[in-house]
Tab-separated table of C-alpha atoms in Angstrom:
chain	number	residue	atom	x	y	z
L	1	UNK	CA	-12.773	8.521	-46.281
L	2	UNK	CA	-11.197	5.345	-47.460
L	3	UNK	CA	-13.447	2.303	-47.543
L	4	UNK	CA	-12.463	-0.711	-45.427
L	5	UNK	CA	-14.170	-4.108	-46.162
L	6	UNK	CA	-15.376	-6.374	-43.523
L	7	UNK	CA	-12.760	-8.893	-44.423
L	8	UNK	CA	-10.030	-6.355	-44.137
L	9	UNK	CA	-11.425	-5.315	-40.651
L	10	UNK	CA	-11.322	-8.920	-39.668
L	11	UNK	CA	-7.743	-9.263	-40.850
L	12	UNK	CA	-6.846	-6.240	-38.957
L	13	UNK	CA	-8.377	-7.497	-35.766
L	14	UNK	CA	-6.553	-10.814	-36.149
L	15	UNK	CA	-3.261	-9.002	-36.832
L	16	UNK	CA	-3.868	-6.797	-33.702
L	17	UNK	CA	-4.564	-9.867	-31.570
L	18	UNK	CA	-1.520	-11.714	-33.077
L	19	UNK	CA	0.715	-8.873	-31.831
L	20	UNK	CA	-0.493	-9.000	-28.344
L	21	UNK	CA	2.028	-10.372	-25.769
L	22	UNK	CA	1.738	-12.309	-22.576
L	23	UNK	CA	1.507	-9.126	-20.585
L	24	UNK	CA	-1.461	-8.055	-22.720
L	25	UNK	CA	-3.100	-11.441	-22.343
L	26	UNK	CA	-2.909	-11.414	-18.500
L	27	UNK	CA	-4.450	-7.830	-18.367
L	28	UNK	CA	-7.386	-8.953	-20.422
L	29	UNK	CA	-7.542	-12.275	-18.423
L	30	UNK	CA	-7.525	-10.699	-14.980
L	31	UNK	CA	-9.614	-7.764	-15.847
L	32	UNK	CA	-12.236	-10.304	-17.095
L	33	UNK	CA	-11.858	-12.590	-13.921
L	34	UNK	CA	-12.134	-9.487	-11.703
L	35	UNK	CA	-15.302	-8.236	-13.506
L	36	UNK	CA	-16.701	-11.742	-13.237
L	37	UNK	CA	-16.162	-11.504	-9.398
L	38	UNK	CA	-17.346	-7.900	-9.182
L	39	UNK	CA	-14.084	-6.827	-8.031
L	40	UNK	CA	-12.469	-3.653	-9.144
L	41	UNK	CA	-9.022	-4.342	-10.727
L	42	UNK	CA	-6.693	-1.284	-10.871
L	43	UNK	CA	-3.385	-0.524	-12.417
L	44	UNK	CA	-1.671	-0.822	-8.943
L	45	UNK	CA	-3.049	-4.284	-8.454
L	46	UNK	CA	-1.975	-5.237	-12.051
L	47	UNK	CA	1.450	-3.761	-11.255
L	48	UNK	CA	1.797	-6.026	-8.248
L	49	UNK	CA	0.568	-9.051	-10.108
L	50	UNK	CA	2.776	-8.469	-13.195
L	51	UNK	CA	5.709	-7.974	-10.951
L	52	UNK	CA	4.941	-11.151	-9.108
L	53	UNK	CA	4.764	-13.410	-12.182
L	54	UNK	CA	7.959	-11.722	-13.459
L	55	UNK	CA	6.738	-9.935	-16.511
L	56	UNK	CA	8.032	-6.644	-15.606
L	57	UNK	CA	9.475	-4.749	-12.660
L	58	UNK	CA	8.511	-1.234	-13.588
L	59	UNK	CA	5.313	0.716	-13.480
L	60	UNK	CA	6.029	2.454	-16.637
L	61	UNK	CA	5.920	-0.819	-18.496
L	62	UNK	CA	2.652	-1.727	-16.914
L	63	UNK	CA	1.194	1.655	-17.872
L	64	UNK	CA	2.519	1.051	-21.359
L	65	UNK	CA	0.867	-2.400	-21.666
L	66	UNK	CA	-2.450	-1.015	-20.414
L	67	UNK	CA	-2.225	2.104	-22.654
L	68	UNK	CA	-1.719	-0.202	-25.688
L	69	UNK	CA	-4.791	-2.182	-24.943
L	70	UNK	CA	-6.729	1.004	-24.370
L	71	UNK	CA	-5.573	2.401	-27.852
L	72	UNK	CA	-6.864	-0.782	-29.338
L	73	UNK	CA	-10.114	-0.326	-27.484
L	74	UNK	CA	-9.648	-3.695	-25.828
L	75	UNK	CA	-9.902	-2.162	-22.274
L	76	UNK	CA	-11.539	0.848	-20.848
L	77	UNK	CA	-9.896	2.751	-18.069
L	78	UNK	CA	-12.115	4.475	-15.474
L	79	UNK	CA	-11.002	6.902	-12.830
L	80	UNK	CA	-12.868	5.829	-9.840
L	81	UNK	CA	-12.143	7.059	-6.307
L	82	UNK	CA	-8.626	7.934	-6.806
L	83	UNK	CA	-7.793	4.741	-8.748
L	84	UNK	CA	-7.688	3.903	-12.414
L	85	UNK	CA	-9.775	0.695	-12.694
L	86	UNK	CA	-9.479	-1.566	-15.786
L	87	UNK	CA	-12.580	-2.927	-17.630
L	88	UNK	CA	-12.410	-5.309	-20.444
L	89	UNK	CA	-14.414	-4.151	-23.578
L	90	UNK	CA	-16.439	-6.418	-26.054
L	91	UNK	CA	-13.493	-6.182	-28.393
L	92	UNK	CA	-11.202	-7.072	-25.719
L	93	UNK	CA	-13.326	-10.045	-24.765
L	94	UNK	CA	-13.208	-11.171	-28.572
L	95	UNK	CA	-9.443	-10.768	-28.399
L	96	UNK	CA	-9.168	-12.840	-25.222
L	97	UNK	CA	-11.478	-15.561	-26.682
L	98	UNK	CA	-9.260	-15.820	-29.663
L	99	UNK	CA	-6.131	-16.202	-27.602
L	100	UNK	CA	-7.671	-18.703	-25.156
L	101	UNK	CA	-8.856	-20.863	-28.122
L	102	UNK	CA	-5.416	-20.602	-29.754
L	103	UNK	CA	-3.908	-21.612	-26.388
L	104	UNK	CA	-1.177	-18.872	-26.993
L	105	UNK	CA	-0.412	-18.324	-23.382
L	106	UNK	CA	-0.941	-19.963	-20.041
L	107	UNK	CA	-2.888	-18.069	-17.486
L	108	UNK	CA	-1.204	-17.042	-14.325
L	109	UNK	CA	-2.565	-16.378	-10.776
L	110	UNK	CA	-3.446	-12.951	-9.822
L	111	UNK	CA	-2.490	-12.652	-6.163
L	112	UNK	CA	-4.830	-9.642	-5.859
L	113	UNK	CA	-7.927	-11.606	-7.156
L	114	UNK	CA	-6.970	-14.731	-5.143
L	115	UNK	CA	-6.867	-12.600	-2.049
L	116	UNK	CA	-10.241	-11.314	-2.733
L	117	UNK	CA	-11.679	-14.866	-2.741
L	118	UNK	CA	-10.630	-15.577	0.811
M	1	UNK	CA	-4.159	16.601	17.278
M	2	UNK	CA	-2.163	13.354	17.830
M	3	UNK	CA	-3.810	10.125	18.862
M	4	UNK	CA	-1.785	7.107	20.113
M	5	UNK	CA	-3.553	3.732	20.057
M	6	UNK	CA	-2.333	0.739	22.005
M	7	UNK	CA	1.112	0.622	23.797
M	8	UNK	CA	3.491	1.291	20.906
M	9	UNK	CA	1.256	3.879	19.282
M	10	UNK	CA	0.866	5.752	22.522
M	11	UNK	CA	4.526	5.918	23.205
M	12	UNK	CA	5.326	7.417	19.790
M	13	UNK	CA	2.331	9.802	19.859
M	14	UNK	CA	3.372	11.062	23.361
M	15	UNK	CA	6.908	11.793	22.141
M	16	UNK	CA	5.641	13.549	19.150
M	17	UNK	CA	2.986	15.699	20.866
M	18	UNK	CA	2.746	16.558	24.607
M	19	UNK	CA	-0.961	16.914	24.213
M	20	UNK	CA	-1.595	13.599	22.433
M	21	UNK	CA	-4.605	11.563	23.332
M	22	UNK	CA	-3.646	8.049	24.454
M	23	UNK	CA	-5.878	5.040	24.065
M	24	UNK	CA	-5.352	1.601	25.526
M	25	UNK	CA	-7.353	-1.370	26.687
M	26	UNK	CA	-4.845	-1.919	29.419
M	27	UNK	CA	-4.824	0.724	32.246
M	28	UNK	CA	-1.519	-0.618	33.645
M	29	UNK	CA	0.142	-0.237	30.136
M	30	UNK	CA	-1.370	3.098	29.517
M	31	UNK	CA	0.032	4.456	32.860
M	32	UNK	CA	3.463	3.534	32.054
M	33	UNK	CA	3.642	5.703	28.957
M	34	UNK	CA	5.357	8.997	29.908
M	35	UNK	CA	4.063	12.339	28.619
M	36	UNK	CA	0.905	12.818	26.320
M	37	UNK	CA	-2.379	14.522	27.373
M	38	UNK	CA	-5.846	12.907	27.711
M	39	UNK	CA	-5.907	9.205	28.400
M	40	UNK	CA	-8.856	7.073	27.326
M	41	UNK	CA	-9.336	3.548	28.782
M	42	UNK	CA	-11.092	1.512	26.075
M	43	UNK	CA	-13.607	-0.593	27.975
M	44	UNK	CA	-13.793	-4.298	27.005
M	45	UNK	CA	-15.289	-6.710	29.499
M	46	UNK	CA	-15.550	-10.413	29.527
M	47	UNK	CA	-17.488	-12.633	31.969
M	48	UNK	CA	-14.507	-12.038	34.458
M	49	UNK	CA	-14.655	-8.271	34.126
M	50	UNK	CA	-12.731	-5.587	32.343
M	51	UNK	CA	-9.701	-6.972	30.364
M	52	UNK	CA	-6.389	-5.849	31.741
M	53	UNK	CA	-4.960	-6.079	28.306
M	54	UNK	CA	-5.855	-7.249	24.694
M	55	UNK	CA	-3.880	-10.462	24.963
M	56	UNK	CA	-2.480	-9.712	21.472
M	57	UNK	CA	-5.944	-10.376	20.195
M	58	UNK	CA	-7.176	-8.172	17.321
M	59	UNK	CA	-10.635	-9.217	18.381
M	60	UNK	CA	-10.368	-7.627	21.754
M	61	UNK	CA	-9.039	-4.478	20.156
M	62	UNK	CA	-11.979	-4.606	17.700
M	63	UNK	CA	-14.445	-5.014	20.508
M	64	UNK	CA	-12.900	-2.031	22.151
M	65	UNK	CA	-13.362	-0.012	18.951
M	66	UNK	CA	-17.031	-1.043	18.648
M	67	UNK	CA	-17.672	0.504	22.109
M	68	UNK	CA	-16.233	3.785	21.245
M	69	UNK	CA	-16.272	3.949	17.354
M	70	UNK	CA	-18.537	7.079	17.307
M	71	UNK	CA	-16.255	9.135	19.487
M	72	UNK	CA	-13.160	7.843	17.831
M	73	UNK	CA	-14.240	8.534	14.207
M	74	UNK	CA	-15.068	12.169	15.203
M	75	UNK	CA	-11.786	12.517	17.036
M	76	UNK	CA	-9.542	11.194	14.077
M	77	UNK	CA	-10.903	13.761	11.576
M	78	UNK	CA	-8.117	15.734	10.166
M	79	UNK	CA	-5.581	14.431	12.828
M	80	UNK	CA	-2.852	11.817	13.163
M	81	UNK	CA	-3.159	8.315	14.526
M	82	UNK	CA	-0.275	6.148	15.581
M	83	UNK	CA	-0.373	2.432	16.357
M	84	UNK	CA	1.539	-0.821	15.864
M	85	UNK	CA	0.127	-3.768	13.926
M	86	UNK	CA	1.583	-6.448	16.136
M	87	UNK	CA	-0.447	-6.166	19.444
M	88	UNK	CA	-4.082	-6.505	19.726
M	89	UNK	CA	-5.258	-2.982	20.860
M	90	UNK	CA	-3.549	-0.823	18.066
M	91	UNK	CA	-4.295	-3.381	15.372
M	92	UNK	CA	-7.855	-4.066	16.390
M	93	UNK	CA	-8.921	-0.553	16.954
M	94	UNK	CA	-7.158	0.852	13.865
M	95	UNK	CA	-8.673	-1.997	11.745
M	96	UNK	CA	-12.146	-0.933	13.013
M	97	UNK	CA	-11.370	2.640	12.047
M	98	UNK	CA	-10.005	1.829	8.588
M	99	UNK	CA	-12.915	-0.539	7.866
M	100	UNK	CA	-15.421	2.244	8.802
M	101	UNK	CA	-13.448	4.765	6.804
M	102	UNK	CA	-13.568	2.478	3.761
M	103	UNK	CA	-17.327	2.516	3.825
M	104	UNK	CA	-17.681	6.240	3.840
M	105	UNK	CA	-18.697	7.956	0.673
M	106	UNK	CA	-16.121	10.643	0.402
M	107	UNK	CA	-14.108	12.044	3.250
M	108	UNK	CA	-13.317	15.811	2.607
M	109	UNK	CA	-9.597	16.720	2.210
M	110	UNK	CA	-9.516	18.626	5.506
M	111	UNK	CA	-10.845	15.645	7.400
M	112	UNK	CA	-8.489	12.949	6.162
M	113	UNK	CA	-6.504	11.117	8.793
M	114	UNK	CA	-2.689	10.653	8.667
M	115	UNK	CA	-1.654	7.233	9.941
M	116	UNK	CA	1.816	6.292	11.299
M	117	UNK	CA	1.819	2.474	11.614
M	118	UNK	CA	4.633	0.446	13.168
M	119	UNK	CA	5.196	-2.985	11.677
M	120	UNK	CA	6.980	-5.764	13.500
M	121	UNK	CA	10.151	-7.361	12.321
M	122	UNK	CA	8.832	-10.575	11.026
M	123	UNK	CA	12.068	-12.501	11.538
M	124	UNK	CA	12.343	-12.026	15.196
M	125	UNK	CA	9.097	-10.948	16.680
M	126	UNK	CA	6.321	-13.272	17.782
M	127	UNK	CA	3.963	-15.307	15.706
M	128	UNK	CA	0.936	-13.396	16.955
M	129	UNK	CA	2.513	-10.118	15.845
M	130	UNK	CA	3.135	-11.518	12.424
M	131	UNK	CA	-0.295	-13.023	12.109
M	132	UNK	CA	-2.014	-9.760	13.217
M	133	UNK	CA	0.165	-7.796	10.872
M	134	UNK	CA	-0.667	-10.061	7.813
M	135	UNK	CA	-4.355	-9.812	8.625
M	136	UNK	CA	-4.129	-6.117	8.905
M	137	UNK	CA	-2.290	-5.498	5.756
M	138	UNK	CA	-4.400	-7.568	3.438
M	139	UNK	CA	-7.654	-6.597	5.060
M	140	UNK	CA	-8.396	-3.169	6.599
M	141	UNK	CA	-5.285	-1.418	5.284
M	142	UNK	CA	-5.798	-2.482	1.631
M	143	UNK	CA	-9.496	-1.660	1.737
M	144	UNK	CA	-8.679	1.763	3.392
M	145	UNK	CA	-6.225	2.717	0.733
M	146	UNK	CA	-8.395	1.561	-2.100
M	147	UNK	CA	-11.196	3.688	-0.897
M	148	UNK	CA	-9.074	6.828	-1.009
M	149	UNK	CA	-10.538	7.849	2.265
M	150	UNK	CA	-7.346	8.130	4.365
M	151	UNK	CA	-4.509	10.492	4.292
M	152	UNK	CA	-0.910	9.455	3.878
M	153	UNK	CA	-0.010	6.178	5.648
M	154	UNK	CA	3.656	5.913	6.877
M	155	UNK	CA	4.833	2.459	7.499
M	156	UNK	CA	7.478	2.321	10.116
M	157	UNK	CA	9.532	-0.866	10.379
M	158	UNK	CA	11.042	-2.329	13.557
M	159	UNK	CA	13.674	-4.047	11.371
M	160	UNK	CA	16.637	-1.739	12.289
M	161	UNK	CA	15.636	-1.791	15.971
M	162	UNK	CA	16.144	-5.601	16.039
M	163	UNK	CA	19.052	-5.727	13.762
M	164	UNK	CA	21.056	-3.064	15.551
M	165	UNK	CA	19.689	-3.892	19.141
M	166	UNK	CA	18.431	-0.466	19.794
M	167	UNK	CA	16.440	0.133	23.025
M	168	UNK	CA	12.755	0.748	22.569
M	169	UNK	CA	12.685	4.284	23.862
M	170	UNK	CA	15.750	5.278	21.860
M	171	UNK	CA	14.192	3.734	18.705
M	172	UNK	CA	11.007	5.584	19.309
M	173	UNK	CA	12.777	8.864	19.596
M	174	UNK	CA	14.527	8.116	16.227
M	175	UNK	CA	11.030	7.403	14.541
M	176	UNK	CA	9.688	10.635	15.976
M	177	UNK	CA	12.755	12.797	15.116
M	178	UNK	CA	12.654	11.460	11.670
M	179	UNK	CA	9.028	12.249	11.226
M	180	UNK	CA	9.504	15.706	12.800
M	181	UNK	CA	12.135	16.480	10.063
M	182	UNK	CA	9.502	15.786	7.315
M	183	UNK	CA	6.816	17.658	9.150
M	184	UNK	CA	9.098	20.715	9.385
M	185	UNK	CA	8.856	21.507	5.564
M	186	UNK	CA	6.096	24.126	5.764
M	187	UNK	CA	7.664	25.753	8.847
M	188	UNK	CA	11.063	25.908	7.111
M	189	UNK	CA	9.410	27.559	4.057
M	190	UNK	CA	7.882	30.177	6.446
M	191	UNK	CA	10.998	30.893	8.297
M	192	UNK	CA	13.723	30.972	5.673
M	193	UNK	CA	14.546	32.920	2.499
M	194	UNK	CA	12.672	31.332	-0.378
M	195	UNK	CA	14.749	30.815	-3.601
M	196	UNK	CA	12.361	28.874	-5.710
M	197	UNK	CA	9.004	27.210	-5.484
M	198	UNK	CA	6.993	27.403	-2.369
M	199	UNK	CA	5.305	24.745	-0.041
M	200	UNK	CA	3.098	26.489	2.353
M	201	UNK	CA	0.962	24.757	5.087
M	202	UNK	CA	-1.981	24.383	2.637
M	203	UNK	CA	0.233	22.642	0.039
M	204	UNK	CA	1.636	20.431	2.884
M	205	UNK	CA	-1.868	19.448	4.217
M	206	UNK	CA	-3.022	18.643	0.648
M	207	UNK	CA	-0.056	16.468	0.268
M	208	UNK	CA	-0.690	14.698	3.627
M	209	UNK	CA	-4.406	14.136	2.671
M	210	UNK	CA	-3.521	11.858	-0.338
M	211	UNK	CA	-4.451	8.342	0.193
M	212	UNK	CA	-1.117	6.674	-0.414
M	213	UNK	CA	1.952	5.314	1.504
M	214	UNK	CA	4.439	8.013	2.193
M	215	UNK	CA	8.198	7.222	2.371
M	216	UNK	CA	10.074	10.317	3.474
M	217	UNK	CA	13.762	10.682	3.834
M	218	UNK	CA	16.452	13.397	3.959
M	219	UNK	CA	20.235	13.639	3.165
M	220	UNK	CA	23.021	15.791	1.972
M	221	UNK	CA	22.740	16.310	-1.759
M	222	UNK	CA	25.638	16.374	-4.187
M	223	UNK	CA	24.510	18.007	-7.508
M	224	UNK	CA	27.530	16.318	-9.236
M	225	UNK	CA	26.139	12.873	-8.636
M	226	UNK	CA	23.005	11.336	-10.040
M	227	UNK	CA	20.075	12.200	-7.791
M	228	UNK	CA	18.464	8.727	-8.297
M	229	UNK	CA	21.495	6.906	-6.915
M	230	UNK	CA	21.672	9.308	-3.920
M	231	UNK	CA	17.992	8.878	-3.209
M	232	UNK	CA	18.258	5.053	-3.316
M	233	UNK	CA	21.289	5.031	-1.189
M	234	UNK	CA	19.550	7.240	1.419
M	235	UNK	CA	16.015	5.679	1.698
M	236	UNK	CA	14.863	6.054	5.294
M	237	UNK	CA	15.775	2.893	6.915
M	238	UNK	CA	13.198	3.348	9.740
M	239	UNK	CA	10.436	2.891	7.074
M	240	UNK	CA	9.602	0.322	4.656
M	241	UNK	CA	11.355	0.787	1.334
M	242	UNK	CA	9.242	2.620	-1.141
M	243	UNK	CA	7.871	1.486	-4.542
M	244	UNK	CA	7.780	3.562	-7.776
M	245	UNK	CA	6.257	6.894	-6.630
M	246	UNK	CA	3.118	8.321	-8.052
M	247	UNK	CA	3.515	11.632	-6.439
M	248	UNK	CA	6.365	13.463	-4.639
M	249	UNK	CA	7.411	16.397	-2.627
M	250	UNK	CA	10.826	17.744	-2.080
M	251	UNK	CA	12.535	20.535	-0.122
M	252	UNK	CA	16.067	21.642	-1.021
M	253	UNK	CA	17.940	23.658	1.557
M	254	UNK	CA	20.840	25.634	0.144
M	255	UNK	CA	23.648	27.154	2.380
M	256	UNK	CA	24.149	30.837	2.114
M	257	UNK	CA	25.677	31.578	-1.277
M	258	UNK	CA	25.224	27.969	-2.411
M	259	UNK	CA	23.901	26.815	-5.848
M	260	UNK	CA	20.130	27.667	-5.908
M	261	UNK	CA	19.729	25.817	-9.191
M	262	UNK	CA	20.767	22.281	-8.011
M	263	UNK	CA	17.117	21.407	-7.823
M	264	UNK	CA	16.721	21.253	-11.660
M	265	UNK	CA	18.362	17.838	-11.544
M	266	UNK	CA	16.001	16.585	-8.964
M	267	UNK	CA	13.042	17.886	-11.071
M	268	UNK	CA	14.490	16.221	-14.210
M	269	UNK	CA	14.787	12.874	-12.257
M	270	UNK	CA	11.129	13.079	-11.326
M	271	UNK	CA	10.245	14.062	-14.796
M	272	UNK	CA	12.028	10.896	-16.129
M	273	UNK	CA	9.651	8.796	-14.041
M	274	UNK	CA	6.638	10.720	-14.994
M	275	UNK	CA	6.184	12.415	-11.608
M	276	UNK	CA	5.500	16.115	-11.142
M	277	UNK	CA	6.671	16.960	-7.668
M	278	UNK	CA	5.656	19.854	-5.320
M	279	UNK	CA	8.849	21.526	-4.436
M	280	UNK	CA	10.630	24.509	-2.778
M	281	UNK	CA	14.122	25.747	-2.429
M	282	UNK	CA	15.126	27.733	0.536
M	283	UNK	CA	18.443	29.318	1.966
M	284	UNK	CA	19.389	27.830	5.263
M	285	UNK	CA	22.549	29.669	6.590
M	286	UNK	CA	23.071	27.008	9.219
M	287	UNK	CA	23.999	24.307	6.749
M	288	UNK	CA	27.454	23.740	5.089
M	289	UNK	CA	26.041	21.457	2.315
M	290	UNK	CA	22.925	21.214	0.260
M	291	UNK	CA	20.238	19.166	1.982
M	292	UNK	CA	17.118	17.498	0.540
M	293	UNK	CA	14.139	16.354	2.271
M	294	UNK	CA	11.973	14.035	-0.117
M	295	UNK	CA	8.636	12.435	0.344
M	296	UNK	CA	7.504	9.810	-2.129
M	297	UNK	CA	3.881	8.783	-2.239
M	298	UNK	CA	3.307	5.297	-3.686
M	299	UNK	CA	0.123	3.211	-3.856
M	300	UNK	CA	1.798	-0.179	-4.146
M	301	UNK	CA	0.543	-2.584	-1.536
M	302	UNK	CA	3.340	-4.194	0.407
M	303	UNK	CA	2.855	-7.567	-1.228
M	304	UNK	CA	6.471	-8.818	-0.770
M	305	UNK	CA	6.142	-7.945	2.840
M	306	UNK	CA	2.875	-9.733	3.203
M	307	UNK	CA	4.266	-12.727	1.332
M	308	UNK	CA	7.316	-12.839	3.817
M	309	UNK	CA	4.785	-12.573	6.798
M	310	UNK	CA	2.586	-15.296	5.293
M	311	UNK	CA	5.452	-17.555	4.882
M	312	UNK	CA	6.560	-17.151	8.384
M	313	UNK	CA	3.180	-17.399	9.801
M	314	UNK	CA	2.468	-20.514	7.631
M	315	UNK	CA	5.538	-22.272	9.074
M	316	UNK	CA	4.312	-21.510	12.636
M	317	UNK	CA	0.829	-22.694	11.726
M	318	UNK	CA	2.245	-25.876	10.041
M	319	UNK	CA	4.070	-26.657	13.141
M	320	UNK	CA	1.030	-26.137	15.255
M	321	UNK	CA	-1.066	-28.324	12.880
M	322	UNK	CA	1.494	-30.997	12.964
M	323	UNK	CA	1.512	-30.960	16.709
M	324	UNK	CA	-2.283	-31.382	16.909
M	325	UNK	CA	-2.277	-34.025	14.188
M	326	UNK	CA	0.306	-36.060	16.256
M	327	UNK	CA	-1.816	-35.731	19.421
M	328	UNK	CA	-5.378	-36.310	18.249
M	329	UNK	CA	-7.239	-35.776	14.948
M	330	UNK	CA	-10.461	-37.335	13.859
M	331	UNK	CA	-10.472	-37.323	10.071
M	332	UNK	CA	-13.868	-37.188	8.293
M	333	UNK	CA	-14.550	-39.002	5.042
M	334	UNK	CA	-14.354	-36.644	2.130
M	335	UNK	CA	-16.519	-36.813	-0.913
M	336	UNK	CA	-14.267	-35.916	-3.815
M	337	UNK	CA	-15.686	-34.782	-7.152
M	338	UNK	CA	-12.943	-35.837	-9.621
M	339	UNK	CA	-14.072	-33.249	-12.275
M	340	UNK	CA	-13.877	-30.405	-9.663
M	341	UNK	CA	-10.671	-31.655	-8.383
M	342	UNK	CA	-9.068	-31.789	-11.896
M	343	UNK	CA	-10.134	-28.283	-12.483
M	344	UNK	CA	-8.631	-27.167	-9.082
M	345	UNK	CA	-5.367	-28.846	-10.103
M	346	UNK	CA	-5.582	-27.155	-13.456
M	347	UNK	CA	-6.252	-23.802	-11.880
M	348	UNK	CA	-3.462	-24.255	-9.272
M	349	UNK	CA	-1.120	-25.228	-12.173
M	350	UNK	CA	-2.135	-21.923	-13.809
M	351	UNK	CA	-3.864	-23.469	-16.893
M	352	UNK	CA	-6.574	-21.368	-18.470
M	353	UNK	CA	-10.008	-22.538	-17.298
M	354	UNK	CA	-11.338	-21.994	-20.892
M	355	UNK	CA	-14.947	-22.741	-20.140
M	356	UNK	CA	-14.926	-20.624	-17.067
M	357	UNK	CA	-13.373	-17.431	-18.474
M	358	UNK	CA	-15.489	-17.573	-21.730
M	359	UNK	CA	-18.643	-18.244	-19.691
M	360	UNK	CA	-17.787	-15.281	-17.507
M	361	UNK	CA	-17.482	-13.068	-20.540
M	362	UNK	CA	-20.754	-14.289	-21.895
M	363	UNK	CA	-22.439	-13.623	-18.572
M	364	UNK	CA	-21.210	-10.163	-18.643
M	365	UNK	CA	-22.584	-9.715	-22.121
M	366	UNK	CA	-19.244	-9.104	-23.630
M	367	UNK	CA	-19.314	-12.080	-26.027
């Protein structure tokens, strides 16, 4: 098995985060917000929110965004009571921290999470 | 069993099923409904005695529910419930049902309830109807769908009724006939010659037990034209338009000697959107053209609709607030924390609240 140094792993992680786009950022951001509020955030909620902020109009794209993050181990998808809920992982949290500090994207409101606050 | 709750729900249930159970807070309104079977007067009393109606108040409907919740939750198991979201009785009672269903651990497939819900036409119906509907859509309905404890939910719309100025009775007949067409799928499979696939009563019941919104429609199908275009052109205008389906069912009825392979194009369409439909193809000698009945299950909450409702109800509320302000308002002194206010503005502008989100992640043990 090829040896990968810690430095190379760090570079790989930065490169992965570098390639994330606004949709990926919002998934991590909303998943973290939801978990912080103990609200389950699922793919349907995400579809509604991404559609509302004009990132995409199709569910396939949303599924693609989430699957990309899942492949990178940045989110976990759990099938719970008929819904696929999204949970941010520790790697996802690191990635989100990096993007927040770089001020790469502006956060947008999640209509779903806002509605839960009322 | 079919159960009609409130005036609008009872009228539809009674048309669909001559043995339907009809429930209302108002005895007068209930007695005006023709047909149906058993009638239950939901008792809600105030200090002046039994209410003669729900006064478009969800609260009165909800109080009525509390008085009969045990009986009702038993009654709806594995059955169909019809109501409208505009008035107080249907909205209040069904809100109670849905809230209780959401709290249940797991409802078995055979005990899931099918809901037919009539939504008002926001543009032309009263403010109370719009407000009631908004509260229903964002509250009990969303909770119930998320819990997975309901069966299919069909969202009927009054839009066409108002736009085409159709009488209430005629419109209700249209809703019921349209629903019957969808419900006939297993019966048609049983009675006609099967050419491909099969949908029996069990398959159909399983489909109905899924906790999604159901948009069904039917139309003459031309295999030479793309199915997607024909489907979009033939969405059922008695229902809210659907979102991307998660699951689907279709029945193709082919005239005698017709092309029994036309359904492959429909399968290919669903495959292109990653949906594996339940389907069947039958021969129907009474038809001249191929006919398709399609049901799409989608889980998208009707956010756009709610937004529309919100906008309208806000306008009404703004006008009311403005009137009150002009008449008499006592303003209390507000203590403003500038830091909090700055954060609020930043949040409303959409800026990342850096400290907040990183703090949340630390609290969750993820950083």
